[in-house]
Tab-separated table of C-alpha atoms and ligand atoms in Angstrom:
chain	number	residue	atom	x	y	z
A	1	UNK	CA	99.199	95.835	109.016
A	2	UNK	CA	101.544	93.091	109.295
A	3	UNK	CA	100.743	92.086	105.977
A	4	UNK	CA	101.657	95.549	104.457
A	5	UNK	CA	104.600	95.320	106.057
A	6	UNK	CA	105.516	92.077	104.562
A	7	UNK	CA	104.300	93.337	101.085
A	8	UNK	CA	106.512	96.621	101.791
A	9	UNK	CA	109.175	93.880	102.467
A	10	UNK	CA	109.048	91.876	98.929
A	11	UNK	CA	108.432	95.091	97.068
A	12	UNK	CA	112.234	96.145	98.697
A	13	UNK	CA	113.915	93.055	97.848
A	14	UNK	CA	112.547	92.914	93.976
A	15	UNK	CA	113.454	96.728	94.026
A	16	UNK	CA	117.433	95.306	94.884
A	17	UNK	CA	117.379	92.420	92.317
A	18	UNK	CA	116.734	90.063	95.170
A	19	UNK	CA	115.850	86.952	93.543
A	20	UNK	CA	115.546	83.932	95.628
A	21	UNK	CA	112.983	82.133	95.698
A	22	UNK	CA	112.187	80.868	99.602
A	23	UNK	CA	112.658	77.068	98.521
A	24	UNK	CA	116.299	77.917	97.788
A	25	UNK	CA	117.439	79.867	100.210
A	26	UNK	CA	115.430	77.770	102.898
A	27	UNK	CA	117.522	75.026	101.647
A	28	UNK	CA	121.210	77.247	101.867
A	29	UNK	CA	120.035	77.567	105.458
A	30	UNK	CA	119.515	74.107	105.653
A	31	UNK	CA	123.322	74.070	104.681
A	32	UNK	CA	124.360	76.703	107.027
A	33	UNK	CA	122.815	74.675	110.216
A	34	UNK	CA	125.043	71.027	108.703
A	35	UNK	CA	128.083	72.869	108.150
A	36	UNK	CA	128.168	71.436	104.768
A	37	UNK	CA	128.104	74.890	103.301
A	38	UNK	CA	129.953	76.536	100.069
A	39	UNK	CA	130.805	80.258	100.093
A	40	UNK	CA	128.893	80.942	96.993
A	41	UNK	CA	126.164	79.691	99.820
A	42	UNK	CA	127.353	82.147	102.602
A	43	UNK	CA	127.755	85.026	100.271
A	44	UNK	CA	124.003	84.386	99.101
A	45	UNK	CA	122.749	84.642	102.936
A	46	UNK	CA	124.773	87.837	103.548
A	47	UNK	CA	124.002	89.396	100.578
A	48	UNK	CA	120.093	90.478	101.090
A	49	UNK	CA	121.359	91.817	105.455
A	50	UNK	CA	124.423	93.176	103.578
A	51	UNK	CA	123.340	96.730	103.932
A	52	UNK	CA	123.075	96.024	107.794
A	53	UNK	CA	127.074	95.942	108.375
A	54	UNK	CA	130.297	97.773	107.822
A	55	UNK	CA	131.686	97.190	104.775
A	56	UNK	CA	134.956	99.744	105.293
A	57	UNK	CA	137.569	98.651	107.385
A	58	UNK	CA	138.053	100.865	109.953
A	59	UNK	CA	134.684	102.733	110.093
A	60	UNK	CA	133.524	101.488	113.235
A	61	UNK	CA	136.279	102.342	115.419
A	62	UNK	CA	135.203	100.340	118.626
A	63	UNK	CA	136.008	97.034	116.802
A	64	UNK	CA	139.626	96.329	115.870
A	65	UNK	CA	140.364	93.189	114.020
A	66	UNK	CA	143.691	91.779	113.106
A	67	UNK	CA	144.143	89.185	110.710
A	68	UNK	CA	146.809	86.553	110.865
A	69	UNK	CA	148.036	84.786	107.654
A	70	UNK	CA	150.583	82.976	106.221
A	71	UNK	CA	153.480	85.303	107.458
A	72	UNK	CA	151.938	84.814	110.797
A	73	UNK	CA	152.355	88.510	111.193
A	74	UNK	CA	148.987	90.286	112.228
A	75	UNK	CA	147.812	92.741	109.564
A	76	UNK	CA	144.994	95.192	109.269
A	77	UNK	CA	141.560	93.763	107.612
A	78	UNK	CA	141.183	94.203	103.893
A	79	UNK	CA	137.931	95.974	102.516
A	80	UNK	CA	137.287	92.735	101.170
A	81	UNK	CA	137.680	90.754	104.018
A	82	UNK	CA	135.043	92.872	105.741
A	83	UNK	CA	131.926	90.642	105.214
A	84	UNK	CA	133.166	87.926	107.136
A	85	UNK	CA	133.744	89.806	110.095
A	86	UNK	CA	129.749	91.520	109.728
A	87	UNK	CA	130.095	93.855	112.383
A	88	UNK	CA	127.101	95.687	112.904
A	89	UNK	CA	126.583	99.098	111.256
A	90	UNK	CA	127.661	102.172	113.291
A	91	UNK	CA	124.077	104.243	114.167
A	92	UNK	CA	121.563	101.432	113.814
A	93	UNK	CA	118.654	102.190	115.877
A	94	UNK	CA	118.199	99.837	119.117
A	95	UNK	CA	116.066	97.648	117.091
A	96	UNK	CA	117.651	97.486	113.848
A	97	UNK	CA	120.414	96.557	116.125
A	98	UNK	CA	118.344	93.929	118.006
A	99	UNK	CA	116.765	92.164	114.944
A	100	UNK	CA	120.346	90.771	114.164
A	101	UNK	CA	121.198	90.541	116.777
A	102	UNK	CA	123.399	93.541	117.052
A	103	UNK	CA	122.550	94.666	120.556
A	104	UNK	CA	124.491	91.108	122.214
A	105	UNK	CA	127.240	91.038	118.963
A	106	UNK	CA	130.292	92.434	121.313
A	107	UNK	CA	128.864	90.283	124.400
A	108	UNK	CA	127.625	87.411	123.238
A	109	UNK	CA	127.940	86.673	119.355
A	110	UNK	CA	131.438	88.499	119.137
A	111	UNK	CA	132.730	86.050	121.348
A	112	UNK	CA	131.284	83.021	120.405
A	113	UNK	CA	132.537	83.080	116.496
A	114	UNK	CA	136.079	83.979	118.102
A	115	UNK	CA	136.147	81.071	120.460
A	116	UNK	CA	134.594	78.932	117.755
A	117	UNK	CA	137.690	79.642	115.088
A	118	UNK	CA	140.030	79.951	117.816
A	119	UNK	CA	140.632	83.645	117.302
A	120	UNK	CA	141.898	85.926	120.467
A	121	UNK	CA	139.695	88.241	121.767
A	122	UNK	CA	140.104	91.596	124.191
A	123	UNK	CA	137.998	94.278	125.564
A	124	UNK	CA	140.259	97.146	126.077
A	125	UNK	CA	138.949	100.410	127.514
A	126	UNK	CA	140.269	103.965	126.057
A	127	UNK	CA	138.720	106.551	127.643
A	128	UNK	CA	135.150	106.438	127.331
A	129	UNK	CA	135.416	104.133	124.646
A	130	UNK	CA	135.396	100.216	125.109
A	131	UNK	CA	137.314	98.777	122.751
A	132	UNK	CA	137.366	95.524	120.895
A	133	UNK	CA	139.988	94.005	119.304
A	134	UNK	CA	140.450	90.347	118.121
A	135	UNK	CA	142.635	89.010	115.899
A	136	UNK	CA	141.751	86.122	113.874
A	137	UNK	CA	143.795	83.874	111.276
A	138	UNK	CA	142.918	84.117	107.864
A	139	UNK	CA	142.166	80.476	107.235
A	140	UNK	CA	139.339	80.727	109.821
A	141	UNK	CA	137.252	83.242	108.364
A	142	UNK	CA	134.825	81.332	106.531
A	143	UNK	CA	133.741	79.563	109.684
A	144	UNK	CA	133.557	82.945	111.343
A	145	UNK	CA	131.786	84.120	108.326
A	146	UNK	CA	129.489	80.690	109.235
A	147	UNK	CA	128.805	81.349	112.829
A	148	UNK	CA	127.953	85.017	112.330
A	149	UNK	CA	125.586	84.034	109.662
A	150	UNK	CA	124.246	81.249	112.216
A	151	UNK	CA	123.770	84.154	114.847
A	152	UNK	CA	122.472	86.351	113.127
A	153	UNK	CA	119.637	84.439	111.576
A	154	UNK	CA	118.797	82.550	114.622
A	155	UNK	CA	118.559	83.556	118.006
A	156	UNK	CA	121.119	82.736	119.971
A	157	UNK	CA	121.966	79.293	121.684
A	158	UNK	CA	118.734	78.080	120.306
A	159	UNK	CA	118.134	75.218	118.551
A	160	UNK	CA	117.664	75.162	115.207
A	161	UNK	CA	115.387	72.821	113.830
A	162	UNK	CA	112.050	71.588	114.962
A	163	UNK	CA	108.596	69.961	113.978
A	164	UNK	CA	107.364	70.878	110.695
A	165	UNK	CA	105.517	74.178	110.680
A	166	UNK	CA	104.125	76.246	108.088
A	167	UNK	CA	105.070	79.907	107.555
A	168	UNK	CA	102.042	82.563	107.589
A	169	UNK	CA	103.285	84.427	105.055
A	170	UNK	CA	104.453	82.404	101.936
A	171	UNK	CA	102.974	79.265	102.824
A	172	UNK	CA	106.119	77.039	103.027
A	173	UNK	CA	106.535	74.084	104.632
A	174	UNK	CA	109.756	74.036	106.685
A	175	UNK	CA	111.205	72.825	110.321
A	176	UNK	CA	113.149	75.538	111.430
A	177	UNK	CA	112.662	77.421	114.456
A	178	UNK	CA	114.089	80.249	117.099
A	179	UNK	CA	114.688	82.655	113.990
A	180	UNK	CA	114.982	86.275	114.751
A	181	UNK	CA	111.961	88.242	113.452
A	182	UNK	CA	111.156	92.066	113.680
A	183	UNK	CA	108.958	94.306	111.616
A	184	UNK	CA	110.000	97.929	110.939
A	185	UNK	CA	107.224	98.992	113.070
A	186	UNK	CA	106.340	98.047	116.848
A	187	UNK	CA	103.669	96.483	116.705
A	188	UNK	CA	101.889	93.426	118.550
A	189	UNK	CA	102.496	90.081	115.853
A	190	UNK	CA	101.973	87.386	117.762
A	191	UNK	CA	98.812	86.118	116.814
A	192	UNK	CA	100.108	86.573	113.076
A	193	UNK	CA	103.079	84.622	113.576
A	194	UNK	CA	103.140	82.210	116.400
A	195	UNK	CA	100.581	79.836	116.303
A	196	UNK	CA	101.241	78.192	119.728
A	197	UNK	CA	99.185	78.776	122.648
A	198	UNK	CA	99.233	81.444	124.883
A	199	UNK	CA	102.007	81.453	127.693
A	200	UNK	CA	103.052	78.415	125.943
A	201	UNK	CA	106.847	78.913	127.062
A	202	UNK	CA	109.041	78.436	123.966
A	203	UNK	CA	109.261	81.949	121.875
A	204	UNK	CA	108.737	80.405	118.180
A	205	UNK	CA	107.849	81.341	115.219
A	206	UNK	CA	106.488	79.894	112.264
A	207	UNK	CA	107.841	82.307	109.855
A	208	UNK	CA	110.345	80.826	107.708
A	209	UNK	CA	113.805	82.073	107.285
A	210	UNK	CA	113.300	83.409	103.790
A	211	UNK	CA	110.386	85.833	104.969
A	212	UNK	CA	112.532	86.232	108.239
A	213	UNK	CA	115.300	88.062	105.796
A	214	UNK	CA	112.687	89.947	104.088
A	215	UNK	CA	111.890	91.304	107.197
A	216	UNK	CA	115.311	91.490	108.351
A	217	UNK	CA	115.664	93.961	105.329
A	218	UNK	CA	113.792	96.695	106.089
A	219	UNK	CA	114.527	97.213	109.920
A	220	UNK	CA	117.102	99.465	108.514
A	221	UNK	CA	115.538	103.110	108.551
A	222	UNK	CA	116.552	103.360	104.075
A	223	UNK	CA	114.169	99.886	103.446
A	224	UNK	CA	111.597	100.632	105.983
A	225	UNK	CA	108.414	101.997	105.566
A	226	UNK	CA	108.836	105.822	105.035
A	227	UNK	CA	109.003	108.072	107.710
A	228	UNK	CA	107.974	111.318	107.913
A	229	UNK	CA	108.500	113.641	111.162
A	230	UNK	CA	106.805	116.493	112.373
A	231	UNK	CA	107.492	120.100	111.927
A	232	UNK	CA	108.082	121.200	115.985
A	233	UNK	CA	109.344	117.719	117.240
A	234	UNK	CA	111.587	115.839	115.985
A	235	UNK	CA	110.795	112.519	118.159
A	236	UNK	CA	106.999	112.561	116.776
A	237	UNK	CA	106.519	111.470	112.859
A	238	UNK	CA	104.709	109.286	110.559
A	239	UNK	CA	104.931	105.993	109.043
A	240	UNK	CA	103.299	106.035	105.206
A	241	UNK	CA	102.764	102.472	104.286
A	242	UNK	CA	101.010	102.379	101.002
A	243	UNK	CA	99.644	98.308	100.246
A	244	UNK	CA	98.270	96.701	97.217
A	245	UNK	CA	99.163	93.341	96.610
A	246	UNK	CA	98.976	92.830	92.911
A	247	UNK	CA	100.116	96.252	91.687
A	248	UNK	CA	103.200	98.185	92.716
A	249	UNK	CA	102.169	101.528	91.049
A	250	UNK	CA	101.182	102.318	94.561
A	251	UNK	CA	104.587	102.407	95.538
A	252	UNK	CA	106.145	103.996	93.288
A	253	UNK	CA	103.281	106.749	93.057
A	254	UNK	CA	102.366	107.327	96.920
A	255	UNK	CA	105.161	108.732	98.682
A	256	UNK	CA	106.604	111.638	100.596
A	257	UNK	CA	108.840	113.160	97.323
A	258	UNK	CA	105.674	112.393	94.767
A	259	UNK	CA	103.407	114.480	97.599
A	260	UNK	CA	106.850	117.056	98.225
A	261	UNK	CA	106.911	117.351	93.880
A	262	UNK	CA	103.330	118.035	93.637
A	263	UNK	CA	102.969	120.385	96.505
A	264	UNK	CA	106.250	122.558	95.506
A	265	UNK	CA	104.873	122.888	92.227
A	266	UNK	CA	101.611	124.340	93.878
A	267	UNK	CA	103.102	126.286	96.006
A	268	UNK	CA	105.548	127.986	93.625
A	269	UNK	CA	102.557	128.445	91.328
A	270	UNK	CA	101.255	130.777	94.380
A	271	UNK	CA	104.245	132.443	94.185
A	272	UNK	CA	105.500	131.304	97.370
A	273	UNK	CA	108.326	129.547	98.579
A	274	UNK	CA	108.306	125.971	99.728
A	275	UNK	CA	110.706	124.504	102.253
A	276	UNK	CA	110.269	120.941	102.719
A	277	UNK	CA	106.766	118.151	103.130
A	278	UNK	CA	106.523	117.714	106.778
A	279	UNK	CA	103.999	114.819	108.553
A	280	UNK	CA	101.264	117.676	108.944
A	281	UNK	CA	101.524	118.908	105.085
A	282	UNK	CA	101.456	115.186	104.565
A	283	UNK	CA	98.449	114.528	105.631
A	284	UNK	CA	96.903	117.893	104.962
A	285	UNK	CA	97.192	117.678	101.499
A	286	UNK	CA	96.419	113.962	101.144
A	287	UNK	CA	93.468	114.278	99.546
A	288	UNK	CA	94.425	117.029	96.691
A	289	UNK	CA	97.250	114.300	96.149
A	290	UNK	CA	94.850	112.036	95.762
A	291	UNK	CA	93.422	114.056	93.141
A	292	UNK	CA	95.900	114.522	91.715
A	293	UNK	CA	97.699	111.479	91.614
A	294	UNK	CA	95.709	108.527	91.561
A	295	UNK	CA	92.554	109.158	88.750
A	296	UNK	CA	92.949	104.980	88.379
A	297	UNK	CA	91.421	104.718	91.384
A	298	UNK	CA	88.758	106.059	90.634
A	299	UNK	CA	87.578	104.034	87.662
A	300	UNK	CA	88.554	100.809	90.350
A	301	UNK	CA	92.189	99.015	88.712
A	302	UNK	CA	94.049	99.936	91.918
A	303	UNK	CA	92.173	99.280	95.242
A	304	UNK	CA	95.129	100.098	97.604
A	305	UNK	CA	95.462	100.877	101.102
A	306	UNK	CA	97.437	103.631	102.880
A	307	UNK	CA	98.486	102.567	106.609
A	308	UNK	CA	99.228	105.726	108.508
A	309	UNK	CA	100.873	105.111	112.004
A	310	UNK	CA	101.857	107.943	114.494
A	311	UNK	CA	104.992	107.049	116.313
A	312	UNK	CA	107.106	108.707	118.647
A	313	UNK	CA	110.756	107.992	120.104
A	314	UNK	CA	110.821	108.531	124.088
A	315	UNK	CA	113.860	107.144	125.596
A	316	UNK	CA	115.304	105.768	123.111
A	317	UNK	CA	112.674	103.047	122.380
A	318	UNK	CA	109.974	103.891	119.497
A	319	UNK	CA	106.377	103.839	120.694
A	320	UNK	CA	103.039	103.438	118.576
A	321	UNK	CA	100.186	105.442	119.727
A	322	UNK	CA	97.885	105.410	117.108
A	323	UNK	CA	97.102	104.863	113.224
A	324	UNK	CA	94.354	104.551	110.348
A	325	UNK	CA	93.756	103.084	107.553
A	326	UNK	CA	92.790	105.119	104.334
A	327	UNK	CA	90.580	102.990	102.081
A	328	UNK	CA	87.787	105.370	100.316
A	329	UNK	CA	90.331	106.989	97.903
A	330	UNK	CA	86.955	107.952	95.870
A	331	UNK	CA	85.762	109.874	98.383
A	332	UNK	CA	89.276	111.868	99.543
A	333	UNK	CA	89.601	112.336	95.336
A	334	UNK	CA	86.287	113.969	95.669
A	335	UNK	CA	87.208	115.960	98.720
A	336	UNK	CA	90.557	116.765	96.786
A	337	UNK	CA	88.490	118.111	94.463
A	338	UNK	CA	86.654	120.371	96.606
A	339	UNK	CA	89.600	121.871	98.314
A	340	UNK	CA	90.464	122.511	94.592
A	341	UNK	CA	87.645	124.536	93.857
A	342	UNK	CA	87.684	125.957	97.370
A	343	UNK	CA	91.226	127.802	96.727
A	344	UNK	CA	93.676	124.661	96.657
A	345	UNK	CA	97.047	124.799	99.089
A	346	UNK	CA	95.927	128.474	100.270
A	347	UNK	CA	93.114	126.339	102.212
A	348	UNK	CA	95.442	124.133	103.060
A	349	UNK	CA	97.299	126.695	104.410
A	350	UNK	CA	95.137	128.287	106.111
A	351	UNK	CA	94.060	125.256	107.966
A	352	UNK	CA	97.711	124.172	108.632
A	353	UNK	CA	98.290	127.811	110.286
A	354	UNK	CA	95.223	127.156	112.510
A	355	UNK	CA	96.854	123.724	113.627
A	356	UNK	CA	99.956	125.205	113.933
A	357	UNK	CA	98.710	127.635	116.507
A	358	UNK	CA	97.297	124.590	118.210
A	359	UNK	CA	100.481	123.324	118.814
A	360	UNK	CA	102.115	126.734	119.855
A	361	UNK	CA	100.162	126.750	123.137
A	362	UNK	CA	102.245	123.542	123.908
A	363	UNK	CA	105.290	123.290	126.113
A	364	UNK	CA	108.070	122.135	124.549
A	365	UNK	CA	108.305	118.617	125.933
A	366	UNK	CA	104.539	118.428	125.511
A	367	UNK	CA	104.241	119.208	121.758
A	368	UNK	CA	103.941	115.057	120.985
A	369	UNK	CA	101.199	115.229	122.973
A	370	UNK	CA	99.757	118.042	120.759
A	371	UNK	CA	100.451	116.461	117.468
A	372	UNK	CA	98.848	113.195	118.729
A	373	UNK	CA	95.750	115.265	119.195
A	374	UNK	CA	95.862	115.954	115.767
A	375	UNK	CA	96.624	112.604	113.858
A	376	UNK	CA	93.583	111.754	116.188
A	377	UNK	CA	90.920	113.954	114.708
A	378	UNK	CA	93.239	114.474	111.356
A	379	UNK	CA	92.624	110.293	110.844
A	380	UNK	CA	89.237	110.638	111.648
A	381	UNK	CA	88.389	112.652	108.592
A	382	UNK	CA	91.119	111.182	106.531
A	383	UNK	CA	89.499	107.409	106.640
A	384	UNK	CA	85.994	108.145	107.432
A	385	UNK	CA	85.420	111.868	106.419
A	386	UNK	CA	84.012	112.830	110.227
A	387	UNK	CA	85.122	115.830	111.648
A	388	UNK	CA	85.136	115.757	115.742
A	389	UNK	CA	83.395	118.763	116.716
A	390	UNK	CA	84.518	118.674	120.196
A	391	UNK	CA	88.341	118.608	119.425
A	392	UNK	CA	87.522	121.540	117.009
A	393	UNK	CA	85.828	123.404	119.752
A	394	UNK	CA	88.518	122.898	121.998
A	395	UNK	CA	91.030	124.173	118.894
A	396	UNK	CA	89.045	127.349	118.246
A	397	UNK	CA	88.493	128.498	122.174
A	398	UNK	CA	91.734	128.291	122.638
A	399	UNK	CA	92.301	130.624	120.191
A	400	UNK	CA	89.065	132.644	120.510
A	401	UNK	CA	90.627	133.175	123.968
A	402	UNK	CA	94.092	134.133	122.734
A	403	UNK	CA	92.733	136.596	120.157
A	404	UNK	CA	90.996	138.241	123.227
A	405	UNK	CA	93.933	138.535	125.460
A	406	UNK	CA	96.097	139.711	122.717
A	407	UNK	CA	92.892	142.163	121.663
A	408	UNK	CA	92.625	141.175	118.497
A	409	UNK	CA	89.536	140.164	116.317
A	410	UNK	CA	89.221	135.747	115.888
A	411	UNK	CA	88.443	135.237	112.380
A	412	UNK	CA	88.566	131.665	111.085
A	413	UNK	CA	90.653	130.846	108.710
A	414	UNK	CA	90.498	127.324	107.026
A	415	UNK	CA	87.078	126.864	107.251
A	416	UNK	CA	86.969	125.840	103.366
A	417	UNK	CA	89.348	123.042	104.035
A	418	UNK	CA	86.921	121.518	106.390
A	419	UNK	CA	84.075	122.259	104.532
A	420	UNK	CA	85.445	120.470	101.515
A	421	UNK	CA	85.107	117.227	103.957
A	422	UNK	CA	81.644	117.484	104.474
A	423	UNK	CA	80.848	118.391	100.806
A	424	UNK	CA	82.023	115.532	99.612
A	425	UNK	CA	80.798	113.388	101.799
A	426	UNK	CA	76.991	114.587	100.554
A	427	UNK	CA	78.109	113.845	96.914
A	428	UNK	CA	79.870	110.383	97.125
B	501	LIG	ZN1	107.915	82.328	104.428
């Protein structure tokens, strides 16, 4: 998966003109760590993490800079001053914020570039609010500029440099270590990225800065892999992380709004009104997207991959429970097809109703739990085409047994939808 992500990554930065190649920006790095650096060279390491910090002056009212120039009277910072200063955009999630570094900027980072230009710096407290306010002269911020850039990149009071290594993911040769590195998603790298052995002490990596920013990029929620949440929690949702290395039709074709466009247009052809794609339409109607969508699969120019990963926010911190891999696109076009045939979104539908009774029986705080259940037995068929009888069992008691107690007649609805699954499987 890490490799999606990293393909997910470059496909972002071409997306935003991003141009370097990793020779030359490995080698402005190489600047940034002498000193010996130009601000054409800064302004080319800040611009790919731009998006990452506040570029208005006073939108992030817990930092208050002052800026001292010739006058030697303290002024307010100008818009274009801003970038120097990169404070950390307001509502980053905890690890956007702790993939630059974000989470130690006021306590650690903060400080340091102050003390480094010889800046003043206070922590003032205003109600609930801590408050920090430094004031800086002007002819220091390019080295403030320098040392933000320094810890932001690297982790901080690390060194810098070490033996030669080779990074995993474009092959480069370079000596750089203690570099921050997070991918979008939680998820265990570090057999892909640090080859030394276990419990060796020192955390390093062998990516190289370059591949390090593309990462960088996409921590923030708008260049990350798409999420998608769930109708009845809002902490539960899916990652879609489409991958094909040599052809970026996959991309631009397999998304959320491509499935929401096709799906309203069904829907409104039914006459009936659509709201919104939600993780369970999503997958749901994956395979009459398929159909739809993607006929060049099926004569075998685009072999991609779809990564779908269940995640789920508790306390703050995002947790992985579960994903799959969807690799026979033949087969879910030729269960597409079936649902097709079978009576199209009404069996989708009608399925999604049954699920969504499924959940109802859940307590509020326990409706993750519920939707797990489902991207469970929902993945199953999705990348292998086998429905788990037992789970469906346990799905149609429960409401066998509420039909009874409310005395009403179970029929089973959303049978075709399932059925489609097995069809296809005895055709392909
Ligand atoms: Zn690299």
């Amino acid at each position: 998966m890490i490799t999606a992500l990293y393909n997910w990554a470059k496909y972002k930065a071409k997306k935003d003109n991003l141009l370097y190649s990793p020779m030359d920006f490995i080698n402005v790095i190489r600047k940034l760590i002498i000193g010996d650096i130009e601000v054409t060279g800064l302004y080319s390491l800040y611009e790919p993490i731009a998006h990452l910090y506040e570029t208005y002056p006073f939108e992030n009212p817990n930092y208050q800079f002052k800026i001292i120039d010739k006058s030697k009277k303290e002024r307010d910072v100008s818009q274009e001053e801003m970038k120097y200063l990169m404070i950390p955009k307001r509502g980053l999630t905890g690890k956007a914020k702790q993939s630059i570094g974000g989470s130690i900027y006021a306590r650690t980072t903060l400080k340091n570039a102050v003390i480094i230009t010889g800046g003043k710096y206070e922590k003032v407290r205003e109600g609930k609010n801590i408050i920090h306010r430094v004031v800086i002269s002007k002819n220091k911020l390019i080295d403030f500029w320098r040392q933000r850039l320094l810890d932001t990149y690297f982790q901080s009071r690390g060194e810098f440099i070490g033996e030669e290594r080779i990074c995993p993911f474009c092959g480069i040769k370079h000596e750089f270590k203690n570099l921050r590195f997070n991918p979008p998603i939680n998820i265990f790298v570090e057999n892909v990225t640090n080859y030394n052995p276990y419990l060796y002490e020192e955390p390093s990596h062998s990516i190289c800065p370059y591949c390090a920013m593309l990462f960088l990029r996409t921590v923030l929620e708008e260049k990350g892999p798409e999420k998608i949440q769930f109708p009845k929690a809002k902490n539960a949702f899916i990652y879609n992380l489409p991958y094909e290395p040599e052809n970026e039709y996959i991309y631009e074709i397999f998304n959320k709004n491509k499935a929401g466009e096709f799906l309203k247009k069904e829907i409104e052809d039914m006459g009936w009104r659509y709201s919104e794609i939600d993780a369970l339409y999503y997958l749901l109607y994956l395979p009459l997207f398929i159909f739809r969508s993607l006929p060049l699969s099926l004569s075998g120019r685009i072999k991609p991959y779809v990564y779908i990963v269940f995640a789920s926010i508790s306390k703050q911190a995002e947790e992985i429970s579960n994903h799959f891999v969807i690799t026979r696109f033949d087969y879910l076009a030729k269960v597409g097809e079936m649902i097709n045939e079978e009576g199209g979104v009404r069996e989708i539908y009608n399925f999604k109703s049954r699920l969504n009774s499924f959940i109802e029986k859940f307590k509020k705080d326990q409706v993750v739990i519920g939707y797990k259940l489902i991207f469970r037995f929902l993945g199953k068929m999705l990348s292998e085409g086998n429905i788990d009888f037992i789970f469906l069992h346990s799905l149609l008691r429960k409401e066998i047994n509420q039909k009874k107690k409310d005395n009403k007649i179970p029929y089973f609805t959303g049978y075709k939808y399932l059925n489609a699954f097995l069809k296809a499987k005895r055709e392909v």
